[in-house]
Short mmCIF file of C-alpha atoms in Angstrom, two decimals:
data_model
loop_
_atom_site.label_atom_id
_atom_site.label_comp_id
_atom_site.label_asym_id
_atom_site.label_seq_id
_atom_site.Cartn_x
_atom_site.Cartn_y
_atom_site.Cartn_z
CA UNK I 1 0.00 0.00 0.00
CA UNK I 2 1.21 3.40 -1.00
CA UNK I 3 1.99 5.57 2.20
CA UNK I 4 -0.55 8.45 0.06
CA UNK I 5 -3.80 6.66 1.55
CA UNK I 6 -4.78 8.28 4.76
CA UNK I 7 -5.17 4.82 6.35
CA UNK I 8 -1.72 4.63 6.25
CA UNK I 9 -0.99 7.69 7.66
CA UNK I 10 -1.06 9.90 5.06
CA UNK I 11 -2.49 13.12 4.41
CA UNK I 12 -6.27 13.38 3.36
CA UNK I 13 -7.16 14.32 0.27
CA UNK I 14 -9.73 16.20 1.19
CA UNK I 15 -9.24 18.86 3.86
CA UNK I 16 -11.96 20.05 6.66
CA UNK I 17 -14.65 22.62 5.19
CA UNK I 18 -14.11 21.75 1.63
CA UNK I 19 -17.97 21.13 1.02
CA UNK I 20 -20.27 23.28 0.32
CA UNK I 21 -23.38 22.61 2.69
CA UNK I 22 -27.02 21.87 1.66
CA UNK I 23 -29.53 23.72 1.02
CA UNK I 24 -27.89 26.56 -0.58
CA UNK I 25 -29.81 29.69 1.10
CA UNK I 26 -28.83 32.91 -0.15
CA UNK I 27 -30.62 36.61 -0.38
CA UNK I 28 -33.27 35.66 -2.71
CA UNK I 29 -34.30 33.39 -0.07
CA UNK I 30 -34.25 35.74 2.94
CA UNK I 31 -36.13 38.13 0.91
CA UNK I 32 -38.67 35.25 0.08
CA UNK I 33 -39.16 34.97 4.22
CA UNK I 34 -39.47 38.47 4.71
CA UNK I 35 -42.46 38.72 2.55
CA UNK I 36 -44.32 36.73 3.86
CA UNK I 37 -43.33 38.26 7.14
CA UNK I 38 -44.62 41.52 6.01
CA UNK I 39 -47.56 40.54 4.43
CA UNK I 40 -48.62 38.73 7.69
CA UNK I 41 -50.25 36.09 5.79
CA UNK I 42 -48.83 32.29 7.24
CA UNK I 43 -51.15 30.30 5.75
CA UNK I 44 -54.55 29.08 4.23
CA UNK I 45 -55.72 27.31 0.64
CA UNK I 46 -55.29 30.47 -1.49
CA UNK I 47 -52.15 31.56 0.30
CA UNK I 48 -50.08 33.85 -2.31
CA UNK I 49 -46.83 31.79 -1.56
CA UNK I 50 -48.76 29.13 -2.01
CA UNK I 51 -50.84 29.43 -5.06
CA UNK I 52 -47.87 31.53 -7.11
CA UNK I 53 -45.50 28.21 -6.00
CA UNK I 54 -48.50 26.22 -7.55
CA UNK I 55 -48.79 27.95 -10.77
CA UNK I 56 -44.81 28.10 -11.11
CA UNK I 57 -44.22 24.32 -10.79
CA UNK I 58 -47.10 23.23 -13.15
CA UNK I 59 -45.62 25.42 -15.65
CA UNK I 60 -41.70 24.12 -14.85
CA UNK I 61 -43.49 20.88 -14.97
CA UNK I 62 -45.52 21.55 -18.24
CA UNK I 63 -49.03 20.04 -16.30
CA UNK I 64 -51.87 22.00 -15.73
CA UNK I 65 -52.53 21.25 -12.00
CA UNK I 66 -49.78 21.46 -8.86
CA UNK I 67 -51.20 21.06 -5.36
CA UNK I 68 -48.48 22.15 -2.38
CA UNK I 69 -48.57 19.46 0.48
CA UNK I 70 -46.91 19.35 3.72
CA UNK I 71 -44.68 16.26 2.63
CA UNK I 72 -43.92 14.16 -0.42
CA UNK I 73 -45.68 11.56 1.90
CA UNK I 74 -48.63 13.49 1.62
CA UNK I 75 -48.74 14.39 -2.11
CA UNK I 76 -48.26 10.36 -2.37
CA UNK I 77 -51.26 9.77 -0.38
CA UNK I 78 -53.05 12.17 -2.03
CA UNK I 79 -52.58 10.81 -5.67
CA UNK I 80 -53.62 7.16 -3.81
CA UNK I 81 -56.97 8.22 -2.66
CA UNK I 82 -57.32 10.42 -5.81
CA UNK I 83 -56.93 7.08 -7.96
CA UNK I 84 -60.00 5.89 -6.06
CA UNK I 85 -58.53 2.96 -4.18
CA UNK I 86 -60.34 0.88 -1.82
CA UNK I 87 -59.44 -1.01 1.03
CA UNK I 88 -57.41 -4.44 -0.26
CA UNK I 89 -56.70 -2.85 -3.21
CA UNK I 90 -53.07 -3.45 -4.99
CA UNK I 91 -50.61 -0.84 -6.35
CA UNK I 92 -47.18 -2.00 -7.28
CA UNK I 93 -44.16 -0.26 -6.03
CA UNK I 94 -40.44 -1.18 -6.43
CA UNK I 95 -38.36 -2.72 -3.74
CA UNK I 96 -35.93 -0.11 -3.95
CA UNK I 97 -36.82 3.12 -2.54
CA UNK I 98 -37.92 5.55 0.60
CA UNK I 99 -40.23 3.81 2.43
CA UNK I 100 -43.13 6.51 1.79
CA UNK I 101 -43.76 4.79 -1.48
CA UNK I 102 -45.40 2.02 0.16
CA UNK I 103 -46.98 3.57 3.26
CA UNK I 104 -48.32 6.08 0.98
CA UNK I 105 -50.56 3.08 0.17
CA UNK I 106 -50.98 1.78 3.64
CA UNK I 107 -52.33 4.98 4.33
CA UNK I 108 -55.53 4.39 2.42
CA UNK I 109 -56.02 0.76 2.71
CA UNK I 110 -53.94 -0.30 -0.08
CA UNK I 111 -51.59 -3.07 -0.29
CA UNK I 112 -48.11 -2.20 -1.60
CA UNK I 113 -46.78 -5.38 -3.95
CA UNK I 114 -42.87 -4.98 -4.17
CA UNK I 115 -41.09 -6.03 -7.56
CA UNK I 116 -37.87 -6.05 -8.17
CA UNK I 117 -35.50 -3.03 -10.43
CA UNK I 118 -33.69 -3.37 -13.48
CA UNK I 119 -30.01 -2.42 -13.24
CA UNK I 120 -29.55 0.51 -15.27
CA UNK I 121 -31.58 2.90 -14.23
CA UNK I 122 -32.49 1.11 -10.71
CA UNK I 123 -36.26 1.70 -11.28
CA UNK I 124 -38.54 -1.06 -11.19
CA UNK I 125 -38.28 -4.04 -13.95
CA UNK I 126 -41.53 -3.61 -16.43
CA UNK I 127 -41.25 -7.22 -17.17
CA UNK I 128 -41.57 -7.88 -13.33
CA UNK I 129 -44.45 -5.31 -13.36
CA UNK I 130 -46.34 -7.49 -15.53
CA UNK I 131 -46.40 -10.99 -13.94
CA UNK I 132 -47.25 -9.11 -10.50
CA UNK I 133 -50.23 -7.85 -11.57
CA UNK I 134 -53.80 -9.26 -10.22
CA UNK I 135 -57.25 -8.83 -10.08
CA UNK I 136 -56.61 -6.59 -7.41
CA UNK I 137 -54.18 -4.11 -9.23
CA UNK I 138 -55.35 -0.81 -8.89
CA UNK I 139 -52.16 1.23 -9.58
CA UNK I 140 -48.94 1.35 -10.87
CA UNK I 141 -46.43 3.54 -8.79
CA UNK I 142 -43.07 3.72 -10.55
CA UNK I 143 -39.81 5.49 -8.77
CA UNK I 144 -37.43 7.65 -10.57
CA UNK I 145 -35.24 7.01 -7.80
CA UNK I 146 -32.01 9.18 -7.22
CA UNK I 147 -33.17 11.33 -10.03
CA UNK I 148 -33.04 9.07 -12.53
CA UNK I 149 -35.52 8.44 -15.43
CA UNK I 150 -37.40 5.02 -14.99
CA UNK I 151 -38.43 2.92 -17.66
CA UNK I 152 -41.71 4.92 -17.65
CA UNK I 153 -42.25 4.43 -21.27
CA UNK I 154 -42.87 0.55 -21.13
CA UNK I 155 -44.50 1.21 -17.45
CA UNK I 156 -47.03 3.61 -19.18
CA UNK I 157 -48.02 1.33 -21.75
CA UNK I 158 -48.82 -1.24 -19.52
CA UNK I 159 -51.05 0.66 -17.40
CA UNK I 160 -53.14 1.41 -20.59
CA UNK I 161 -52.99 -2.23 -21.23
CA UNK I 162 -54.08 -3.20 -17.96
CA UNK I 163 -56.55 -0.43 -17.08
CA UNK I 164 -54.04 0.99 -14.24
CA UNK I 165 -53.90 4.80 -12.90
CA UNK I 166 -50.32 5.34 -12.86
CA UNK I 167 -48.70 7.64 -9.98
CA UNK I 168 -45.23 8.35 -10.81
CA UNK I 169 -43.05 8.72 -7.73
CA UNK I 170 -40.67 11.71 -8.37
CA UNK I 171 -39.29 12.82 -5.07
CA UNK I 172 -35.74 12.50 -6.03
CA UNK I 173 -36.41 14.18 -10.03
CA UNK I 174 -36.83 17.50 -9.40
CA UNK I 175 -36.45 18.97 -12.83
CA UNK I 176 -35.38 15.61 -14.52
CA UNK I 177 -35.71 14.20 -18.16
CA UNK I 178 -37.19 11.80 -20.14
CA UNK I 179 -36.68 12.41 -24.31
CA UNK I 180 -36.93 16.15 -23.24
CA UNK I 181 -39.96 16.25 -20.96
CA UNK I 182 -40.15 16.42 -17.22
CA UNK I 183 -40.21 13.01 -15.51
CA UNK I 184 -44.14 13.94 -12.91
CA UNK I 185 -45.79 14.39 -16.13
CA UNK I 186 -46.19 10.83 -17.71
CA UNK I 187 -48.88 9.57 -15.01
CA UNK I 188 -52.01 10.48 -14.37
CA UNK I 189 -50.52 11.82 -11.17
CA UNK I 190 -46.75 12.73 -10.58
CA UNK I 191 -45.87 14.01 -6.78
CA UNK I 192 -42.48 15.55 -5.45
CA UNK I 193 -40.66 16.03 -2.10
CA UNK I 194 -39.67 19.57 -1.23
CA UNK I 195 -37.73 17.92 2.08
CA UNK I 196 -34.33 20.20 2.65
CA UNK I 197 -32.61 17.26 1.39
CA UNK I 198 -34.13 17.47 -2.23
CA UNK I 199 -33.01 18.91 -5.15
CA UNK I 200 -35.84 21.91 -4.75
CA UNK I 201 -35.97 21.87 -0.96
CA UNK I 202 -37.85 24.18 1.49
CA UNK I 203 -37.53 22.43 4.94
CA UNK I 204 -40.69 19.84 4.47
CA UNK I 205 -43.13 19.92 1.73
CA UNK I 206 -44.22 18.74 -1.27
CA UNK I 207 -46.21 18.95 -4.66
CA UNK I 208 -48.90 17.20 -6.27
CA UNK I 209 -49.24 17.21 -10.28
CA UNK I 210 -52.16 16.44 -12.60
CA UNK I 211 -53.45 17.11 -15.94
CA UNK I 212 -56.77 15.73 -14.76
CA UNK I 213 -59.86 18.27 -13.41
CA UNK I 214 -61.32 15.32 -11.81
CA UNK I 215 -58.05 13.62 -9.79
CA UNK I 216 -56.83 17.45 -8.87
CA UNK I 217 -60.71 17.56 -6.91
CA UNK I 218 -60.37 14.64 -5.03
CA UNK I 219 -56.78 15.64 -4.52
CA UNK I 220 -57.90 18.62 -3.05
CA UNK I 221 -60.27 17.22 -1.00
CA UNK I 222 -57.47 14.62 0.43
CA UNK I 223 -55.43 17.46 1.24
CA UNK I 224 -58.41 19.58 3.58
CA UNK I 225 -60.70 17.69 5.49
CA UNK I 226 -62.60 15.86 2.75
CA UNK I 227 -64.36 19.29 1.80
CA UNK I 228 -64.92 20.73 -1.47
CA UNK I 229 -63.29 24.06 -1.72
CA UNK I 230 -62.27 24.24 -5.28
CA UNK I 231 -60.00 27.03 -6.47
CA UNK I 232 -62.29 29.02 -7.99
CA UNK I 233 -62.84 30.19 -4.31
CA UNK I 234 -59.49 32.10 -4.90
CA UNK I 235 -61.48 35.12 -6.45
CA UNK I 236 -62.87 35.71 -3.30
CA UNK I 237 -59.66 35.54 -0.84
CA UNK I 238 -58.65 38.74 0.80
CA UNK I 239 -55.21 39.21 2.33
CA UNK I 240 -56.50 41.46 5.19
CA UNK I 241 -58.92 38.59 6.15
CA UNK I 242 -56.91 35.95 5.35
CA UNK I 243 -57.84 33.64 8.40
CA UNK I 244 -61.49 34.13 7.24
CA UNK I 245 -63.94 32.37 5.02
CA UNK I 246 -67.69 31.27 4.09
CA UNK I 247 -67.18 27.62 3.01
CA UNK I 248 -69.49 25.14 4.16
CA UNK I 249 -67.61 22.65 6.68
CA UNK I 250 -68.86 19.92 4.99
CA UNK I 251 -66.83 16.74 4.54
CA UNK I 252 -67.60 14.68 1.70
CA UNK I 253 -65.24 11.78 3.00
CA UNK I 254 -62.20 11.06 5.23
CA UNK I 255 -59.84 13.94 4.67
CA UNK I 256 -56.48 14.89 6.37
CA UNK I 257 -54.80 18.37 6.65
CA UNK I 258 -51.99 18.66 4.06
CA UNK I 259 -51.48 22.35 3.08
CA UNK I 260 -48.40 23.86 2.77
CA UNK I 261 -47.21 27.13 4.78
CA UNK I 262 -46.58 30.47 3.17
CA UNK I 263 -43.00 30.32 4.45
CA UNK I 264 -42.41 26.87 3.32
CA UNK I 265 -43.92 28.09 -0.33
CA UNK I 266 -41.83 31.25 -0.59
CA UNK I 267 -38.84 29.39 0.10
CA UNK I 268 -39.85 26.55 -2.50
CA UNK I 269 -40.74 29.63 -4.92
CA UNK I 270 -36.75 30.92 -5.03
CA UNK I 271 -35.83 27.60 -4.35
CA UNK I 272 -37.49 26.92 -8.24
CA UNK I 273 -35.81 29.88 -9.41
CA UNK I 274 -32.49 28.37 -9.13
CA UNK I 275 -33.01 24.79 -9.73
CA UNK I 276 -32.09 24.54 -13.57
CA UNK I 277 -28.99 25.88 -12.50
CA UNK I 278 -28.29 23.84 -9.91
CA UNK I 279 -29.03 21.06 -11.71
CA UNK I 280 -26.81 22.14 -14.39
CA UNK I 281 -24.17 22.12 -11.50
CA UNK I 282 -24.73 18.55 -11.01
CA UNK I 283 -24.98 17.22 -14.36
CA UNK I 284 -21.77 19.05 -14.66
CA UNK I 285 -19.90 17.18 -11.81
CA UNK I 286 -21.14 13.93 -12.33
CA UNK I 287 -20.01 14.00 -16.26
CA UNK I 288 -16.58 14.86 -14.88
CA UNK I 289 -16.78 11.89 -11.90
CA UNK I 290 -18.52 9.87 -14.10
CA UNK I 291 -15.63 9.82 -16.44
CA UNK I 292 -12.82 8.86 -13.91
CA UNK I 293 -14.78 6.72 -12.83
CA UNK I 294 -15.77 4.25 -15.33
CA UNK I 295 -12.28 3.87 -16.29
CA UNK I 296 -11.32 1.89 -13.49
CA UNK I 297 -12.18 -1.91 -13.68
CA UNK I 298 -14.86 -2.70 -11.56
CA UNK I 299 -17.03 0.13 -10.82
CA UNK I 300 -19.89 1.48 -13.06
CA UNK I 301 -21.01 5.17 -12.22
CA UNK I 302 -24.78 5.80 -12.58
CA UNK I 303 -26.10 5.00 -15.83
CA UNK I 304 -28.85 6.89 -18.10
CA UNK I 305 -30.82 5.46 -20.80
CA UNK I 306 -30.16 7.67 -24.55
CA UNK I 307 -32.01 11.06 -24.20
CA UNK I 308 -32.68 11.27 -20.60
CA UNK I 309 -31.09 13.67 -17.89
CA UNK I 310 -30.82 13.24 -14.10
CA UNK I 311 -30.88 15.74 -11.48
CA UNK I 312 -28.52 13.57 -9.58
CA UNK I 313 -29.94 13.92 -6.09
CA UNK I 314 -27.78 10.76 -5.03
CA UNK I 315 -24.90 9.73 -6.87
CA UNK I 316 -24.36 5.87 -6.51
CA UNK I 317 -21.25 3.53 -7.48
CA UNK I 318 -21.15 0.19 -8.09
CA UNK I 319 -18.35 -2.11 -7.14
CA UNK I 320 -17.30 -5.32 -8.28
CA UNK I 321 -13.75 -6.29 -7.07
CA UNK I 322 -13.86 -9.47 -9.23
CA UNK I 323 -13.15 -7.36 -11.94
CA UNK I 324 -9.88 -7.06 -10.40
CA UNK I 325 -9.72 -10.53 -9.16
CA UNK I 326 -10.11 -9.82 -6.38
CA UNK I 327 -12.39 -12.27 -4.03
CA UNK I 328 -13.75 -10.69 -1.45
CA UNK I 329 -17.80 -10.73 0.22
CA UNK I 330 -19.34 -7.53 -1.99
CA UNK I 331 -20.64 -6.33 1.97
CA UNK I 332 -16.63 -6.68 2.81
CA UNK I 333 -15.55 -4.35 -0.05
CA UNK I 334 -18.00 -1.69 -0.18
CA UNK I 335 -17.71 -0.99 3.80
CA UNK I 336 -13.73 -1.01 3.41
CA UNK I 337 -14.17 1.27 0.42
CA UNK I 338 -16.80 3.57 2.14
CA UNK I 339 -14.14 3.38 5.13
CA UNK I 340 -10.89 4.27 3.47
CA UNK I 341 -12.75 7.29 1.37
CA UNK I 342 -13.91 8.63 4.27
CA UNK I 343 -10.60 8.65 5.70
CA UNK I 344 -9.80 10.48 2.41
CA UNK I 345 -12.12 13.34 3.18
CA UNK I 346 -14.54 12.11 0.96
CA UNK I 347 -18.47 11.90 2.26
CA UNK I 348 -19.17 8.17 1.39
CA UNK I 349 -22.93 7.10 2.50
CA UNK I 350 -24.67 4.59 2.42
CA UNK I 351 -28.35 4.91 1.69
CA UNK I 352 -30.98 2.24 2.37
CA UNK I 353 -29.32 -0.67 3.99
CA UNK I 354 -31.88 -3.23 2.82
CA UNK I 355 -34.94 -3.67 0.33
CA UNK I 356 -37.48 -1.85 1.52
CA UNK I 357 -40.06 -5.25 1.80
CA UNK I 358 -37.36 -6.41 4.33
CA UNK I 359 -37.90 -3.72 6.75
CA UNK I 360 -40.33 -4.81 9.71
CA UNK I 361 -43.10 -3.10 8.87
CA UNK I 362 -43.48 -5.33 5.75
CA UNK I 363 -42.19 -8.77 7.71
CA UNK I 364 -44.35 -8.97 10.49
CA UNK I 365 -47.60 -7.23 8.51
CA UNK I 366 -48.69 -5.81 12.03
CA UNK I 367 -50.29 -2.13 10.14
CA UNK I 368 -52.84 -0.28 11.56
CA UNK I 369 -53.69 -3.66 14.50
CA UNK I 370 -54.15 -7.24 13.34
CA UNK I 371 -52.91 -7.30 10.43
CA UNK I 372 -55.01 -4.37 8.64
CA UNK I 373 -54.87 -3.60 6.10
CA UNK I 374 -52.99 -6.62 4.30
CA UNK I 375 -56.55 -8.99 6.32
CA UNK I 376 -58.72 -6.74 3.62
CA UNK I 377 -56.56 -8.37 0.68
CA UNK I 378 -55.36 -11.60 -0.96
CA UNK I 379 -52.31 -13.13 1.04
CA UNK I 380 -49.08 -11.33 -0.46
CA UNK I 381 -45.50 -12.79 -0.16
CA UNK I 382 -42.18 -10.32 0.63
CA UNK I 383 -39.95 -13.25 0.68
CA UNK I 384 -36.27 -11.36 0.16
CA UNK I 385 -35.67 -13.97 -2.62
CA UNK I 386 -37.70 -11.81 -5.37
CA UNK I 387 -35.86 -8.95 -5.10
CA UNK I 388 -32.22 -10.87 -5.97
CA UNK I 389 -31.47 -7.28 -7.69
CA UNK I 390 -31.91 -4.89 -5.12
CA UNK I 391 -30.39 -6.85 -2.70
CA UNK I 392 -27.26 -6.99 -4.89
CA UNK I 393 -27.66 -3.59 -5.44
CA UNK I 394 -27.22 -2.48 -1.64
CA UNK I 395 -24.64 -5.24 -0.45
CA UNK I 396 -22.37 -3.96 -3.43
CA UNK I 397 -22.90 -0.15 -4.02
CA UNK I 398 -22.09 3.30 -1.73
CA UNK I 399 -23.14 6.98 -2.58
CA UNK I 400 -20.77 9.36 -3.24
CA UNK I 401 -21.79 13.09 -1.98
CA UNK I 402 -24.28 13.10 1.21
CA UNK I 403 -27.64 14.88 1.70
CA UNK I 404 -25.58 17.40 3.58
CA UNK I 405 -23.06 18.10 1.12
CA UNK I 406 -24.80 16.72 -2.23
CA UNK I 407 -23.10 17.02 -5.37
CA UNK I 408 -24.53 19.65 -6.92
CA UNK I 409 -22.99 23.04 -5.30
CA UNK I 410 -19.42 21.69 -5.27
CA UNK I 411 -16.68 22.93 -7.20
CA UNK I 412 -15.02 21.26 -9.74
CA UNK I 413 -11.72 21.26 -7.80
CA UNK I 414 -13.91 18.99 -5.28
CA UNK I 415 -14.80 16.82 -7.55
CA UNK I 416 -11.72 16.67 -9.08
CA UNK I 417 -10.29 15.17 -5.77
CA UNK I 418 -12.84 13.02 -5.17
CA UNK I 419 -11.99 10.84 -8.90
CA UNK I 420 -8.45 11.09 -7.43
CA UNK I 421 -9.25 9.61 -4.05
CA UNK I 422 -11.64 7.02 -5.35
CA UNK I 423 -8.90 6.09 -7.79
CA UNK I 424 -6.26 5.87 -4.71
CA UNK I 425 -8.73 3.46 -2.73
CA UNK I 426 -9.84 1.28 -5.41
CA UNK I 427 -6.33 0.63 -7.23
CA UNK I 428 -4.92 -0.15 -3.83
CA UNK I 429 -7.86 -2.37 -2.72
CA UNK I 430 -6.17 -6.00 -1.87
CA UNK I 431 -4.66 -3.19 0.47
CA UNK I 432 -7.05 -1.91 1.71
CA UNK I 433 -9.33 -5.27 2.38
CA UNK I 434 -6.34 -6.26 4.82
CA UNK I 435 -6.65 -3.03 6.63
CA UNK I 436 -10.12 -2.69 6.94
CA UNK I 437 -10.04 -6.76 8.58
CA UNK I 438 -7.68 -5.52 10.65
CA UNK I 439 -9.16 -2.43 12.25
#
């Protein structure tokens, strides 16, 4: 082992304070705050933050409809209950993602049925989609996980074969691509996370998409109580009686509360303002890691089909030290990789530690008390065996870049080191194996 590594002593690559820190706030964003501050006006469904945030993403979007939500969660469970499902009811999710996919479905009676991803892209396998559907099938829910494009193409068409609403899942794609139009606007229904994590972040939130009159209705009634108060109503909001109003109080149905908050929307608002940019940033820095990267025998960069774009919200590597014959347990090589970057300076994660289907929620079936609602359906099976691909995924991949210092606001100096370090680790990994067993 070269005395350069810093698990040999020498010095990091990467010095203290070299990141640049998530979210990136600046005075747009203060001046966002203050006017809502001024205008003493925190909340409400026709909110100006709110309603102008609206308007701005369905156009970034190119949809007609965007509903603000408290969560990503919410704009999920919106969408569900939109779609019309009843308790029992089937939507198909992949086994690789956040685990508000699924209980977006639990949250309205639905069963989530896990399938396994493809490798490229790491969004769920259309060919698995197809054999998992039932007479129960309500929904297809598709993930453009880490920002990346799923096969949403062949997923769309076999909705329309199969009669099924289709929610896309784009909570990591702010601002992503498919052939040149925004991945949230294939579906019926596309929702984003606005969590300070995300690539448009404004502490929690979300957004709910639609070109459909009907689904953005029952949307909006999801989101206040179960009541109808349609945005027409808007002509008749005042800003000096803001907390006021003549609607009904009647609830149609079950409803929750899952507005958004003028300061959370004026935030979001010059959040959006930047994002292309920022986005640019990141498509930027992961050409030039990218590069390095798949030079080196053994490790495969993320990987886009022809014609899309990513906003890169994670950045994941693959590693395969066979390549370099090198026999080691994939779980062995990607914690003494993650281990020897970080002594490097470098901000190796790991993100999801299992399929999702293995977590307990899923094993054990417990849900809302005896076994509800998975006792409303036919019997469903999360044996780890079906997911053979996003287990392999997991034991044999690390992210690059953390949610506190993603790659998108770092200079290309950064990045620059990071190809070197990476390089460093991996050429030296019989090396480094030996050291990691030994610490």
């Amino acid at each position: 082992m070269t005395a350069s590594l810093a698990i040999e002593g020498g010095a990091p690559r990467i010095t203290a304070g070299a990141h640049v820190r998530w979210p990136v706030l600046g005075q747009t964003d203060r001046e966002a705050v203050l006017r809502v501050l001024d205008r003493g006006v925190l909340s409400g469904p026709f909110a100006p933050e709110v309603r102008s945030l609206e308007r701005e993403f369905a156009r970034y979007i190119g949809v007609k409809h965007a509903l603000a939500t408290n969560s990503g969660t919410a704009a999920l469970h919106m969408a569900v209950a939109a779609a019309g499902l009843q308790p029992g009811d089937e939507v198909i999710v992949p086994a690789f993602t956040f685990v508000a996919t699924p209980l977006s479905v639990l949250h309205h009676g639905g069963i989530p049925v896990f399938v396994d991803i493809e490798p490229k892209t790491l969004g769920m396998d259309p060919k698995l989609v197809e054999k998992a559907i039932t007479p129960r099938t309500k929904a297809l829910m598709p993930v453009h996980i880490h920002g990346t494009p799923c096969a949403i193409d062949e997923l769309k068409a076999i909705a329309r074969k199969h009669d099924l609403v289709l929610i896309e899942d784009a909570a990591q794609a702010h601002g992503s691509t498919h052939q040149g139009k925004k991945v949230g606007s294939f579906g019926q229904m596309g929702c984003f996370s606005l969590q300070s994590s995300k690539s448009l972040a404004c502490g929690e939130g979300g957004l709910f998409v639609t070109d459909d009159d009907e689904l953005l209705q029952r949307a909006l009634r999801t989101r206040m109580f179960g009541e109808d108060v349609p945005l027409s109503e808007e002509k008749n909001w005042r800003a000096e009686r803001a907390l006021d109003s003549d609607r009904a109080y009647d609830s149609l149905g079950v409803g929750w509360m899952y507005r958004m908050t003028e300061l959370s929307a004026a935030v979001a608002r010059a959040q959006l303002a930047k994002l292309d940019e920022l986005n640019g940033q990141a498509q930027r820095n992961a050409a030039l890691l990218s590069g390095r990267l798949a030079k080196l025998k053994g490790v495969t960069p993320p990987q886009l089909n022809a014609g899309d774009t990513s906003c890169f919200h994670k950045y994941r590597v693959r590693l395969d030290a066979s390549a370099l014959g090198v026999e080691a347990k994939p779980r062995t090589v990607r914690d003494a990789v993650k281990a020897a970057l970080k002594a490097e300076g470098v901000d190796a994660v790991l993100w999801q530690s299992m399929p999702v289907p293995a977590q307990k929620l899923f094993r054990e079936k417990v849900g809302f008390g005896k076994g509800y609602p998975w006792s409303a359906g036919s019997p469903v099976n999360y044996e780890l065996s079906q997911y053979p691909e996003t287990v392999r995924l997991l034991d044999s991949s690390l992210v690059l870049f953390s949610h506190t210092c993603p790659i998108a606001p770092q200079p290309v100096e950064l990045v620059e080191k990071y190809a070197d370090a990476f390089e460093a680790v991996w050429n030296n990994l019989p090396n480094v194996l030996r050291w990691f067993e030994r610490s």
